[in-house]
GROMACS .gro file of C-alpha atoms in nm:
model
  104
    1UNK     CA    1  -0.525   0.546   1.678
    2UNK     CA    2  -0.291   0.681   1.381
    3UNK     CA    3  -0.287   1.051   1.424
    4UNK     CA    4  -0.147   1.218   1.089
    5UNK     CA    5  -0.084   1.529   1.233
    6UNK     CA    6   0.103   1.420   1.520
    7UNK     CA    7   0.406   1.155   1.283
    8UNK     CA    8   0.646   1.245   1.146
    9UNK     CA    9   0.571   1.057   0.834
   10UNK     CA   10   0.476   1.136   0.521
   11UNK     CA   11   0.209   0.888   0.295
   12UNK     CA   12   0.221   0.845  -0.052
   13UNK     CA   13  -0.127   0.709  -0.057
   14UNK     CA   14  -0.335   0.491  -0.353
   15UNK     CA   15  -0.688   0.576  -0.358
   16UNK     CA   16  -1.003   0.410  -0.434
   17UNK     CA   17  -1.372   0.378  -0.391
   18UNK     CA   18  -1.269   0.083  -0.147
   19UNK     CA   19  -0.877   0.150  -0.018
   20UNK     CA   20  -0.604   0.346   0.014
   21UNK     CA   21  -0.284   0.266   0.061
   22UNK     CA   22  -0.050   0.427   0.258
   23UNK     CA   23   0.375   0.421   0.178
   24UNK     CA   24   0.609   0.533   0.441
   25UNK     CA   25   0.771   0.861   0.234
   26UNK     CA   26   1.107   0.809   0.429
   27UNK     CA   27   1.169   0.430   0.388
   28UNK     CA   28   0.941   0.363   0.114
   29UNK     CA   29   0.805   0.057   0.290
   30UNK     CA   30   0.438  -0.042   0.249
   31UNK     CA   31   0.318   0.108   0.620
   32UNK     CA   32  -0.099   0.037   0.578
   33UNK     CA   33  -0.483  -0.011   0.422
   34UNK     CA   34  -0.793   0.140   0.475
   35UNK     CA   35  -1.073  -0.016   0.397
   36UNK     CA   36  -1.362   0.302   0.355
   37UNK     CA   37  -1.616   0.090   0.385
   38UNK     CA   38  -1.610  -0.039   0.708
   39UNK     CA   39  -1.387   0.226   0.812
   40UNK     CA   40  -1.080   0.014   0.962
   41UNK     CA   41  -0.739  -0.018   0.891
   42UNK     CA   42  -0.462  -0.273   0.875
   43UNK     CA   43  -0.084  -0.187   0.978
   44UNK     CA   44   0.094  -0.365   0.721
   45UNK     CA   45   0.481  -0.196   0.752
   46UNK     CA   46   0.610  -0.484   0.516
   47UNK     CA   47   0.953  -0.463   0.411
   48UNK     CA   48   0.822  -0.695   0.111
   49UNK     CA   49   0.613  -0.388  -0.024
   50UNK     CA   50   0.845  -0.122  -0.075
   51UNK     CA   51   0.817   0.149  -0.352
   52UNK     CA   52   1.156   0.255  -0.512
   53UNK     CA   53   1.124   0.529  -0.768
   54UNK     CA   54   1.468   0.431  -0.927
   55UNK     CA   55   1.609   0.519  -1.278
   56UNK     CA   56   1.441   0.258  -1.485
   57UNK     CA   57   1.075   0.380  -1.300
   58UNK     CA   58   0.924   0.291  -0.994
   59UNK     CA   59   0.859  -0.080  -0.932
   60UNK     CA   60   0.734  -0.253  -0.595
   61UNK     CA   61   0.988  -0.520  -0.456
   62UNK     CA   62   0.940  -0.859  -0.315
   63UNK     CA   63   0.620  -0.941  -0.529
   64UNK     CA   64   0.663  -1.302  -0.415
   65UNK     CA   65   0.535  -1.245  -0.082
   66UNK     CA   66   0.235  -1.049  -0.110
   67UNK     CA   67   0.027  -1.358  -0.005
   68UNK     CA   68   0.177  -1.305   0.358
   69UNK     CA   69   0.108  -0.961   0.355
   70UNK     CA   70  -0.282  -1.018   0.316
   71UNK     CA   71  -0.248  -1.320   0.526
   72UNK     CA   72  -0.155  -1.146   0.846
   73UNK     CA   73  -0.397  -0.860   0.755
   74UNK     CA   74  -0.683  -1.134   0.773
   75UNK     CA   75  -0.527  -1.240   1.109
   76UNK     CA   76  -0.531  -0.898   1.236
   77UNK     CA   77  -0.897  -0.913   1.160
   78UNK     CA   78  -0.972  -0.802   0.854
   79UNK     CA   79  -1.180  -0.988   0.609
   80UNK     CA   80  -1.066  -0.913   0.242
   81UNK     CA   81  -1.278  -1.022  -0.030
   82UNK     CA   82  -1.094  -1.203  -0.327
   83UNK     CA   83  -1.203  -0.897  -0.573
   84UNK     CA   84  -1.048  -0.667  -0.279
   85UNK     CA   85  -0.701  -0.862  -0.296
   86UNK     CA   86  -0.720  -0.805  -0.672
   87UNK     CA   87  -0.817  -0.496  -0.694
   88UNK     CA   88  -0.524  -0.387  -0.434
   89UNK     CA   89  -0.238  -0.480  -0.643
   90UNK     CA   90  -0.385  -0.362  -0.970
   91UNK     CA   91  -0.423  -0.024  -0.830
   92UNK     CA   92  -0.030  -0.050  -0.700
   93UNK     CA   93   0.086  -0.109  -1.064
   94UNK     CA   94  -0.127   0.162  -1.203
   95UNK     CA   95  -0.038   0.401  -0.932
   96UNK     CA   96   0.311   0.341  -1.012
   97UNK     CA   97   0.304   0.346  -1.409
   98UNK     CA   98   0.142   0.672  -1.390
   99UNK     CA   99   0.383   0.786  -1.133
  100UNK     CA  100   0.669   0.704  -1.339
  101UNK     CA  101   0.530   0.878  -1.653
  102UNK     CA  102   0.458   1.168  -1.460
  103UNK     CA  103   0.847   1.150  -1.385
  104UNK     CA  104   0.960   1.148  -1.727
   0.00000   0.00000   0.00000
């Protein structure tokens, strides 16, 4: 089990009433989702997800293949409902325009 305390990572997380997300601090790369509702997670550590807070604002890369990122979290296990997948990437782009006003 993922021990916070114990890595030597740090999370930029998304929150929700259903999932956070969790972003590797040192790479930037997508690393996992929680689901708070049934209490289980999903290792995800796509290179396709990766947040770069760059000049022109933070922006997630490789948009094109978020399908397989769900995909092999369903074949890991976990069953994500259509509103789920929907609400995950809406809460990335919010996250991230209020991150980059927050920047300045």
């Amino acid at each position: 089990m993922f021990d916070e305390n114990k890595s030597s990572k740090k999370y930029m997380l998304i929150d929700n009433e259903f999932i956070d997300v969790q972003f590797d601090a040192r790479s930037g790369n997508l690393d996992r989702i929680n689901d708070k509702k049934t209490g289980k997670y999903t290792v995800v550590r796509s290179k396709f997800y990766k947040y770069n807070p760059g000049k022109s604002g933070a922006y997630l890369s490789g948009q094109r293949d978020q399908r397989s990122v769900l995909y092999k979290a369903k074949d890991q296990g976990h069953q994500w409902k259509g509103f789920l997948e929907s609400l995950f990437y809406l809460q990335i782009r919010i996250f991230l325009e209020i991150h980059h006003l927050q920047r300045g």
